[in-house]
PDB file of C-alpha atoms in Angstrom:
ATOM      1  CA  ASN A 268      -5.010  18.572 -34.351  1.00 45.00           C
ATOM      2  CA  LEU A 269      -1.931  17.292 -32.350  1.00 47.00           C
ATOM      3  CA  PHE A 270      -1.658  20.254 -30.252  1.00 48.00           C
ATOM      4  CA  GLU A 271      -5.261  19.912 -28.893  1.00 51.00           C
ATOM      5  CA  HIS A 272      -3.987  16.974 -26.971  1.00 58.00           C
ATOM      6  CA  LEU A 273      -1.099  19.007 -25.364  1.00 74.00           C
ATOM      7  CA  TRP A 274      -3.302  21.616 -23.586  1.00 72.00           C
ATOM      8  CA  ARG A 275      -6.656  22.645 -22.128  1.00 75.00           C
ATOM      9  CA  LYS A 276      -8.077  26.071 -21.151  1.00 78.00           C
ATOM     10  CA  VAL A 277      -9.121  26.567 -17.632  1.00 82.00           C
ATOM     11  CA  GLY A 278     -10.640  29.813 -17.285  1.00 86.00           C
ATOM     12  CA  ASP A 279      -8.045  32.168 -18.840  1.00 86.00           C
ATOM     13  CA  GLU A 280      -5.217  29.715 -18.180  1.00 84.00           C
ATOM     14  CA  LEU A 281      -3.741  27.291 -20.326  1.00 81.00           C
ATOM     15  CA  ILE A 282      -2.740  24.068 -18.752  1.00 79.00           C
ATOM     16  CA  TRP A 283      -0.350  21.939 -20.628  1.00 77.00           C
ATOM     17  CA  GLU A 284       0.040  18.016 -20.701  1.00 77.00           C
ATOM     18  CA  SER A 285       2.948  16.854 -18.778  1.00 80.00           C
ATOM     19  CA  ALA A 286       4.085  13.181 -18.417  1.00 82.00           C
ATOM     20  CA  GLU A 287       4.403  13.662 -14.620  1.00 83.00           C
ATOM     21  CA  GLN A 288       3.933  16.269 -11.955  1.00 84.00           C
ATOM     22  CA  LYS A 289       4.617  16.418  -8.294  1.00 88.00           C
ATOM     23  CA  LEU A 290       1.672  17.427  -6.122  1.00 86.00           C
ATOM     24  CA  LEU A 291       1.951  17.233  -2.363  1.00 89.00           C
ATOM     25  CA  GLY A 292       5.171  15.075  -2.170  1.00 90.00           C
ATOM     26  CA  ILE A 293       3.540  12.567  -4.792  1.00 91.00           C
ATOM     27  CA  THR A 294       4.972  12.380  -8.183  1.00 91.00           C
ATOM     28  CA  ILE A 295       1.664  11.803 -10.353  1.00 89.00           C
ATOM     29  CA  ASP A 296       2.332  10.311 -13.893  1.00 87.00           C
ATOM     30  CA  LYS A 297      -0.203  10.346 -16.801  1.00 82.00           C
ATOM     31  CA  GLU A 298      -0.753   6.660 -16.401  1.00 82.00           C
ATOM     32  CA  LEU A 299      -1.399   6.845 -12.589  1.00 83.00           C
ATOM     33  CA  CYS A 300       1.021   4.025 -12.169  1.00 87.00           C
ATOM     34  CA  PHE A 301       3.281   5.830  -9.700  1.00 91.00           C
ATOM     35  CA  ASP A 302       6.346   4.208 -10.994  1.00 92.00           C
ATOM     36  CA  SER A 303       8.235   7.352 -11.100  1.00 93.00           C
ATOM     37  CA  HIS A 304       7.214   8.475  -7.567  1.00 95.00           C
ATOM     38  CA  LEU A 305       8.365   4.691  -6.229  1.00 95.00           C
ATOM     39  CA  VAL A 306      11.529   4.588  -8.225  1.00 95.00           C
ATOM     40  CA  LYS A 307      12.617   8.025  -6.718  1.00 95.00           C
ATOM     41  CA  LEU A 308      11.193   6.648  -3.280  1.00 96.00           C
ATOM     42  CA  CYS A 309      13.360   3.537  -3.447  1.00 97.00           C
ATOM     43  CA  LYS A 310      16.440   5.418  -4.410  1.00 97.00           C
ATOM     44  CA  LYS A 311      16.119   7.784  -1.636  1.00 96.00           C
ATOM     45  CA  VAL A 312      15.536   5.077   1.002  1.00 97.00           C
ATOM     46  CA  GLY A 313      18.198   2.924  -0.724  1.00 97.00           C
ATOM     47  CA  GLN A 314      20.736   5.712   0.267  1.00 97.00           C
ATOM     48  CA  LYS A 315      19.553   5.669   3.852  1.00 97.00           C
ATOM     49  CA  VAL A 316      20.190   2.083   4.197  1.00 97.00           C
ATOM     50  CA  THR A 317      23.696   2.302   2.599  1.00 97.00           C
ATOM     51  CA  VAL A 318      24.453   5.085   5.243  1.00 96.00           C
ATOM     52  CA  LEU A 319      23.183   2.517   7.919  1.00 96.00           C
ATOM     53  CA  SER A 320      25.608  -0.109   6.616  1.00 96.00           C
ATOM     54  CA  ARG A 321      28.523   2.125   7.066  1.00 96.00           C
ATOM     55  CA  ILE A 322      27.891   2.866  10.651  1.00 95.00           C
ATOM     56  CA  VAL A 323      26.188  -0.418  11.597  1.00 94.00           C
ATOM     57  CA  ASN A 324      29.142  -1.694  13.587  1.00 93.00           C
ATOM     58  CA  LEU A 325      29.305   1.177  15.573  1.00 95.00           C
ATOM     59  CA  LEU A 326      25.426   1.026  16.885  1.00 95.00           C
ATOM     60  CA  PRO A 327      23.960  -1.163  19.489  1.00 96.00           C
ATOM     61  CA  PHE A 328      20.838  -3.226  18.258  1.00 96.00           C
ATOM     62  CA  HIS A 329      18.095  -0.649  19.803  1.00 96.00           C
ATOM     63  CA  LYS A 330      19.592   2.239  17.929  1.00 96.00           C
ATOM     64  CA  ARG A 331      19.856   0.308  14.855  1.00 96.00           C
ATOM     65  CA  ARG A 332      16.238  -0.688  14.872  1.00 97.00           C
ATOM     66  CA  ASP A 333      15.241   2.770  15.702  1.00 97.00           C
ATOM     67  CA  ILE A 334      16.886   4.037  12.592  1.00 96.00           C
ATOM     68  CA  LEU A 335      14.881   1.244  10.767  1.00 96.00           C
ATOM     69  CA  LYS A 336      11.666   2.398  11.794  1.00 96.00           C
ATOM     70  CA  ALA A 337      12.146   6.207  11.921  1.00 95.00           C
ATOM     71  CA  PHE A 338      14.310   6.695   8.840  1.00 94.00           C
ATOM     72  CA  ILE A 339      13.707   3.764   6.571  1.00 96.00           C
ATOM     73  CA  GLU A 340      10.310   2.259   6.964  1.00 96.00           C
ATOM     74  CA  SER A 341       8.671   5.717   7.692  1.00 95.00           C
ATOM     75  CA  GLN A 342       9.529   6.545   4.159  1.00 95.00           C
ATOM     76  CA  PHE A 343       6.956   4.246   2.893  1.00 96.00           C
ATOM     77  CA  SER A 344       4.255   5.494   5.026  1.00 94.00           C
ATOM     78  CA  TYR A 345       3.270   8.848   3.344  1.00 94.00           C
ATOM     79  CA  CYS A 346       0.092   8.514   1.400  1.00 92.00           C
ATOM     80  CA  PRO A 347       0.586   4.624   0.757  1.00 93.00           C
ATOM     81  CA  LEU A 348      -3.171   4.288  -0.363  1.00 92.00           C
ATOM     82  CA  ILE A 349      -2.394   6.266  -3.498  1.00 91.00           C
ATOM     83  CA  TRP A 350       0.292   4.091  -4.734  1.00 93.00           C
ATOM     84  CA  MET A 351      -0.037   0.662  -3.333  1.00 93.00           C
ATOM     85  CA  PHE A 352      -1.139  -0.849  -6.385  1.00 90.00           C
ATOM     86  CA  CYS A 353       2.058  -0.827  -7.981  1.00 90.00           C
ATOM     87  CA  ARG A 354       3.740  -2.964 -10.422  1.00 90.00           C
ATOM     88  CA  ARG A 355       5.266  -6.385  -9.122  1.00 91.00           C
ATOM     89  CA  GLN A 356       8.814  -5.312 -10.270  1.00 93.00           C
ATOM     90  CA  ILE A 357       8.251  -2.338  -7.968  1.00 94.00           C
ATOM     91  CA  ASN A 358       7.035  -4.128  -5.293  1.00 94.00           C
ATOM     92  CA  ARG A 359      10.112  -6.343  -5.350  1.00 94.00           C
ATOM     93  CA  LYS A 360      12.484  -3.507  -5.340  1.00 96.00           C
ATOM     94  CA  ILE A 361      10.468  -2.266  -1.989  1.00 97.00           C
ATOM     95  CA  ASN A 362      10.813  -5.785  -0.224  1.00 96.00           C
ATOM     96  CA  HIS A 363      14.396  -6.011  -1.522  1.00 97.00           C
ATOM     97  CA  ILE A 364      15.477  -2.779   0.506  1.00 97.00           C
ATOM     98  CA  HIS A 365      13.295  -3.637   3.313  1.00 97.00           C
ATOM     99  CA  GLU A 366      15.125  -7.018   3.592  1.00 97.00           C
ATOM    100  CA  ARG A 367      18.498  -5.285   3.250  1.00 97.00           C
ATOM    101  CA  ALA A 368      17.597  -3.128   6.254  1.00 97.00           C
ATOM    102  CA  LEU A 369      16.408  -5.859   8.257  1.00 97.00           C
ATOM    103  CA  ARG A 370      19.541  -7.930   7.625  1.00 97.00           C
ATOM    104  CA  LEU A 371      21.679  -4.838   8.785  1.00 97.00           C
ATOM    105  CA  VAL A 372      19.562  -4.312  12.023  1.00 97.00           C
ATOM    106  CA  TYR A 373      19.561  -7.913  13.082  1.00 97.00           C
ATOM    107  CA  ARG A 374      23.154  -8.726  11.615  1.00 96.00           C
ATOM    108  CA  ASP A 375      21.826 -11.928   9.971  1.00 95.00           C
ATOM    109  CA  TYR A 376      22.683 -12.429   6.612  1.00 94.00           C
ATOM    110  CA  ASP A 377      21.358 -16.270   6.164  1.00 96.00           C
ATOM    111  CA  SER A 378      17.544 -16.029   7.103  1.00 96.00           C
ATOM    112  CA  THR A 379      14.697 -15.562   4.533  1.00 96.00           C
ATOM    113  CA  PHE A 380      12.889 -12.361   4.482  1.00 96.00           C
ATOM    114  CA  GLU A 381       9.891 -13.735   5.895  1.00 95.00           C
ATOM    115  CA  ASP A 382      11.914 -14.952   8.812  1.00 96.00           C
ATOM    116  CA  LEU A 383      13.519 -11.613   9.190  1.00 97.00           C
ATOM    117  CA  LEU A 384       9.921 -10.074   9.226  1.00 96.00           C
ATOM    118  CA  HIS A 385       9.067 -12.693  11.918  1.00 95.00           C
ATOM    119  CA  MET A 386      12.050 -11.626  14.029  1.00 95.00           C
ATOM    120  CA  ASP A 387      10.780  -8.227  13.922  1.00 96.00           C
ATOM    121  CA  LYS A 388       7.707  -8.868  14.650  1.00 94.00           C
ATOM    122  CA  SER A 389       6.554  -6.778  11.363  1.00 94.00           C
ATOM    123  CA  VAL A 390       5.132  -7.266   8.069  1.00 95.00           C
ATOM    124  CA  CYS A 391       6.129  -6.412   4.706  1.00 95.00           C
ATOM    125  CA  ILE A 392       5.186  -2.789   3.302  1.00 96.00           C
ATOM    126  CA  HIS A 393       2.539  -4.316   1.154  1.00 95.00           C
ATOM    127  CA  HIS A 394       0.764  -5.762   4.129  1.00 96.00           C
ATOM    128  CA  ARG A 395       1.304  -2.894   6.041  1.00 96.00           C
ATOM    129  CA  ASN A 396      -0.572  -0.707   3.392  1.00 96.00           C
ATOM    130  CA  ILE A 397      -3.334  -3.449   3.517  1.00 96.00           C
ATOM    131  CA  GLN A 398      -3.660  -2.728   7.399  1.00 97.00           C
ATOM    132  CA  GLN A 399      -3.755   0.851   6.489  1.00 96.00           C
ATOM    133  CA  VAL A 400      -6.704   0.174   4.149  1.00 96.00           C
ATOM    134  CA  ALA A 401      -8.505  -1.781   6.855  1.00 96.00           C
ATOM    135  CA  ILE A 402      -8.229   1.456   9.360  1.00 97.00           C
ATOM    136  CA  LYS A 403      -9.674   3.514   6.572  1.00 96.00           C
ATOM    137  CA  MET A 404     -12.496   1.129   6.288  1.00 96.00           C
ATOM    138  CA  TYR A 405     -13.048   1.145  10.030  1.00 96.00           C
ATOM    139  CA  LYS A 406     -13.285   4.769  10.046  1.00 96.00           C
ATOM    140  CA  VAL A 407     -15.785   4.818   7.113  1.00 95.00           C
ATOM    141  CA  LYS A 408     -18.073   2.016   8.817  1.00 94.00           C
ATOM    142  CA  ASN A 409     -18.175   3.983  12.229  1.00 94.00           C
ATOM    143  CA  GLU A 410     -18.597   7.355  10.667  1.00 93.00           C
ATOM    144  CA  LEU A 411     -15.303   8.705  11.379  1.00 94.00           C
ATOM    145  CA  SER A 412     -13.997   9.640   7.831  1.00 92.00           C
ATOM    146  CA  PRO A 413     -14.737  12.904   6.008  1.00 91.00           C
ATOM    147  CA  PRO A 414     -17.637  13.172   3.568  1.00 90.00           C
ATOM    148  CA  LEU A 415     -15.134  13.013   0.522  1.00 88.00           C
ATOM    149  CA  ILE A 416     -13.765   9.522   1.785  1.00 90.00           C
ATOM    150  CA  LYS A 417     -17.206   8.113   2.670  1.00 90.00           C
ATOM    151  CA  GLU A 418     -18.524   8.911  -0.516  1.00 90.00           C
ATOM    152  CA  LEU A 419     -16.314   6.330  -2.400  1.00 90.00           C
ATOM    153  CA  PHE A 420     -17.829   3.368  -0.740  1.00 92.00           C
ATOM    154  CA  GLU A 421     -21.459   1.959  -0.699  1.00 90.00           C
ATOM    155  CA  LYS A 422     -22.651   0.544   2.477  1.00 88.00           C
ATOM    156  CA  LYS A 423     -24.948  -2.732   2.410  1.00 82.00           C
ATOM    157  CA  HIS A 424     -28.248  -1.969   4.008  1.00 74.00           C
ATOM    158  CA  SER A 425     -29.156  -5.032   6.394  1.00 64.00           C
ATOM    159  CA  GLY A 426     -31.975  -7.079   5.545  1.00 57.00           C
ATOM    160  CA  PRO A 427     -33.196 -10.753   5.378  1.00 51.00           C
ATOM    161  CA  ASN A 428     -31.082 -11.737   2.410  1.00 50.00           C
ATOM    162  CA  THR A 429     -27.801  -9.865   3.840  1.00 49.00           C
ATOM    163  CA  ARG A 430     -24.833 -12.126   3.871  1.00 55.00           C
ATOM    164  CA  ALA A 431     -23.068 -12.109   7.309  1.00 58.00           C
ATOM    165  CA  GLY A 432     -19.832 -10.067   7.180  1.00 65.00           C
ATOM    166  CA  VAL A 433     -20.686  -8.188   3.972  1.00 84.00           C
ATOM    167  CA  ASP A 434     -20.730  -4.307   5.117  1.00 89.00           C
ATOM    168  CA  PHE A 435     -19.892  -2.799   1.738  1.00 93.00           C
ATOM    169  CA  LEU A 436     -20.789  -3.259  -1.778  1.00 90.00           C
ATOM    170  CA  ARG A 437     -18.075  -3.720  -4.479  1.00 88.00           C
ATOM    171  CA  PRO A 438     -18.451  -1.636  -7.659  1.00 86.00           C
ATOM    172  CA  ASN A 439     -18.674  -3.398 -10.869  1.00 83.00           C
ATOM    173  CA  VAL A 440     -15.255  -3.369 -12.053  1.00 76.00           C
ATOM    174  CA  ASN A 441     -13.645  -6.138 -14.043  1.00 67.00           C
ATOM    175  CA  THR A 442     -10.364  -4.576 -15.397  1.00 62.00           C
ATOM    176  CA  VAL A 443      -7.343  -2.500 -14.406  1.00 57.00           C
ATOM    177  CA  TYR A 444      -8.857   0.443 -16.391  1.00 54.00           C
ATOM    178  CA  LYS A 445     -12.353   0.154 -14.988  1.00 59.00           C
ATOM    179  CA  GLY A 446     -11.030   0.300 -11.262  1.00 74.00           C
ATOM    180  CA  VAL A 447      -9.832  -3.231 -10.217  1.00 81.00           C
ATOM    181  CA  ASN A 448      -6.800  -1.540  -8.801  1.00 83.00           C
ATOM    182  CA  SER A 449      -8.613   1.025  -6.577  1.00 87.00           C
ATOM    183  CA  LEU A 450      -9.314   1.690  -3.101  1.00 90.00           C
ATOM    184  CA  ARG A 451     -12.952   1.862  -3.801  1.00 91.00           C
ATOM    185  CA  ASN A 452     -12.947  -1.815  -5.057  1.00 92.00           C
ATOM    186  CA  PHE A 453     -10.289  -3.102  -2.754  1.00 93.00           C
ATOM    187  CA  GLY A 454     -11.481  -1.377   0.710  1.00 94.00           C
ATOM    188  CA  PRO A 455     -14.577  -3.582   0.640  1.00 94.00           C
ATOM    189  CA  ILE A 456     -12.595  -6.901  -0.415  1.00 93.00           C
ATOM    190  CA  VAL A 457     -10.148  -6.032   2.795  1.00 95.00           C
ATOM    191  CA  TRP A 458     -13.066  -5.479   5.202  1.00 95.00           C
ATOM    192  CA  ASN A 459     -15.751  -7.923   3.872  1.00 93.00           C
ATOM    193  CA  SER A 460     -13.552 -10.986   3.134  1.00 92.00           C
ATOM    194  CA  MET A 461     -10.023 -10.614   4.801  1.00 93.00           C
ATOM    195  CA  LEU A 462     -10.610  -8.925   7.945  1.00 95.00           C
ATOM    196  CA  PRO A 463     -11.140 -11.341  11.247  1.00 94.00           C
ATOM    197  CA  ASP A 464     -14.771 -10.542  12.898  1.00 94.00           C
ATOM    198  CA  ASN A 465     -13.003 -10.190  16.365  1.00 95.00           C
ATOM    199  CA  ILE A 466     -10.890  -6.909  14.879  1.00 96.00           C
ATOM    200  CA  LYS A 467     -13.815  -5.525  13.253  1.00 94.00           C
ATOM    201  CA  GLN A 468     -15.830  -5.510  16.426  1.00 93.00           C
ATOM    202  CA  CYS A 469     -13.160  -3.286  18.353  1.00 95.00           C
ATOM    203  CA  SER A 470     -15.268  -0.510  19.979  1.00 94.00           C
ATOM    204  CA  THR A 471     -12.672   2.184  19.541  1.00 96.00           C
ATOM    205  CA  LEU A 472     -10.345   3.225  16.794  1.00 96.00           C
ATOM    206  CA  MET A 473      -7.229   2.809  18.973  1.00 97.00           C
ATOM    207  CA  ALA A 474      -8.229  -0.620  19.850  1.00 97.00           C
ATOM    208  CA  PHE A 475      -8.666  -1.314  16.188  1.00 97.00           C
ATOM    209  CA  LYS A 476      -5.426   0.070  15.380  1.00 96.00           C
ATOM    210  CA  THR A 477      -3.576  -2.000  17.973  1.00 96.00           C
ATOM    211  CA  SER A 478      -5.256  -5.081  16.826  1.00 96.00           C
ATOM    212  CA  VAL A 479      -5.069  -4.533  13.146  1.00 96.00           C
ATOM    213  CA  LYS A 480      -1.216  -4.151  13.547  1.00 94.00           C
ATOM    214  CA  LYS A 481      -0.912  -7.662  14.662  1.00 94.00           C
ATOM    215  CA  TRP A 482      -2.955  -8.986  11.770  1.00 95.00           C
ATOM    216  CA  ILE A 483      -0.974 -10.637   8.944  1.00 92.00           C
ATOM    217  CA  PRO A 484      -3.421 -10.219   5.519  1.00 91.00           C
ATOM    218  CA  GLU A 485      -3.773 -13.527   4.289  1.00 86.00           C
ATOM    219  CA  ASN A 486      -5.679 -14.813   1.150  1.00 83.00           C
ATOM    220  CA  CYS A 487      -5.235 -11.247  -0.569  1.00 87.00           C
ATOM    221  CA  PRO A 488      -6.547 -11.382  -4.014  1.00 86.00           C
ATOM    222  CA  CYS A 489      -4.642  -8.025  -5.544  1.00 86.00           C
ATOM    223  CA  ARG A 490      -2.293  -8.537  -8.197  1.00 82.00           C
ATOM    224  CA  LEU A 491       0.728  -8.372  -5.895  1.00 85.00           C
ATOM    225  CA  CYS A 492      -0.222 -11.414  -3.877  1.00 85.00           C
ATOM    226  CA  MET A 493      -1.763 -13.491  -6.589  1.00 75.00           C
ATOM    227  CA  PRO A 494       0.183 -16.216  -7.637  1.00 66.00           C
ATOM    228  CA  PHE A 495       1.193 -16.323 -11.178  1.00 56.00           C
ATOM    229  CA  ILE A 496       0.799 -19.590 -13.325  1.00 52.00           C
ATOM    230  CA  LYS A 497       2.385 -19.888 -16.670  1.00 49.00           C
ATOM    231  CA  VAL A 498      -0.343 -19.881 -19.364  1.00 48.00           C
ATOM    232  CA  LEU A 499      -3.160 -19.346 -17.196  1.00 47.00           C
ATOM    233  CA  GLY A 500      -1.652 -16.181 -15.859  1.00 48.00           C
ATOM    234  CA  TYR A 501      -2.708 -14.460 -12.245  1.00 47.00           C
ATOM    235  CA  THR A 502      -4.973 -16.738 -10.414  1.00 51.00           C
ATOM    236  CA  GLN A 503      -8.026 -15.287  -8.171  1.00 50.00           C
ATOM    237  CA  LEU A 504      -8.012 -16.665  -4.685  1.00 44.00           C
ATOM    238  CA  PHE A 505     -11.655 -15.748  -4.037  1.00 41.00           C
ATOM    239  CA  ASP A 506     -14.075 -13.613  -5.498  1.00 38.00           C
TER     240      ASP A 506
END
């Protein structure tokens, strides 16, 4: 029956299927790809960048940069670990908006996006999200996370055959539908394979946050960072 797939009964209430719903500020779609949420977010941020472009000649540099941090980049700081595994097309749109804002702040219309980020001593939104994953893993490693978050990750018990630097086990996943693009899978990758040991060894959360914000993630194996080669498709940098 077609209608059996449109609703479910929970207690005395009928819960109807919806293509998307907004919950605590995040638009959740039935495919869990968060395209709708990010399209709306990019439109909102793009409008702020347009406003900045109209007043950029009236503001000194430090005011322009304050607006960039407080009203533009900050928009991508709400629940980024929920939507960070977005499609490449959406990620390119986010980078385009970020680049446009940086050009206005620095009045530089010739440098590359990477040069603008270096000038600003910052990283792209995706790399900033990876930094947030690292912070989350530090909290889990040092028993600073609530139980609900800690249950997502399995710590590796020390022993004679324990590989150095491997603190978390990865789940057995191999496809998108089995969880490749998930915090449970990606968190251990960031901590075990990407994060430098000197940052992992920070004694306090504050020191860790300070250090990780200066770290530029490299060799990331996620779908947004993997190079795409015609015929071969996405190539994994490491396992």
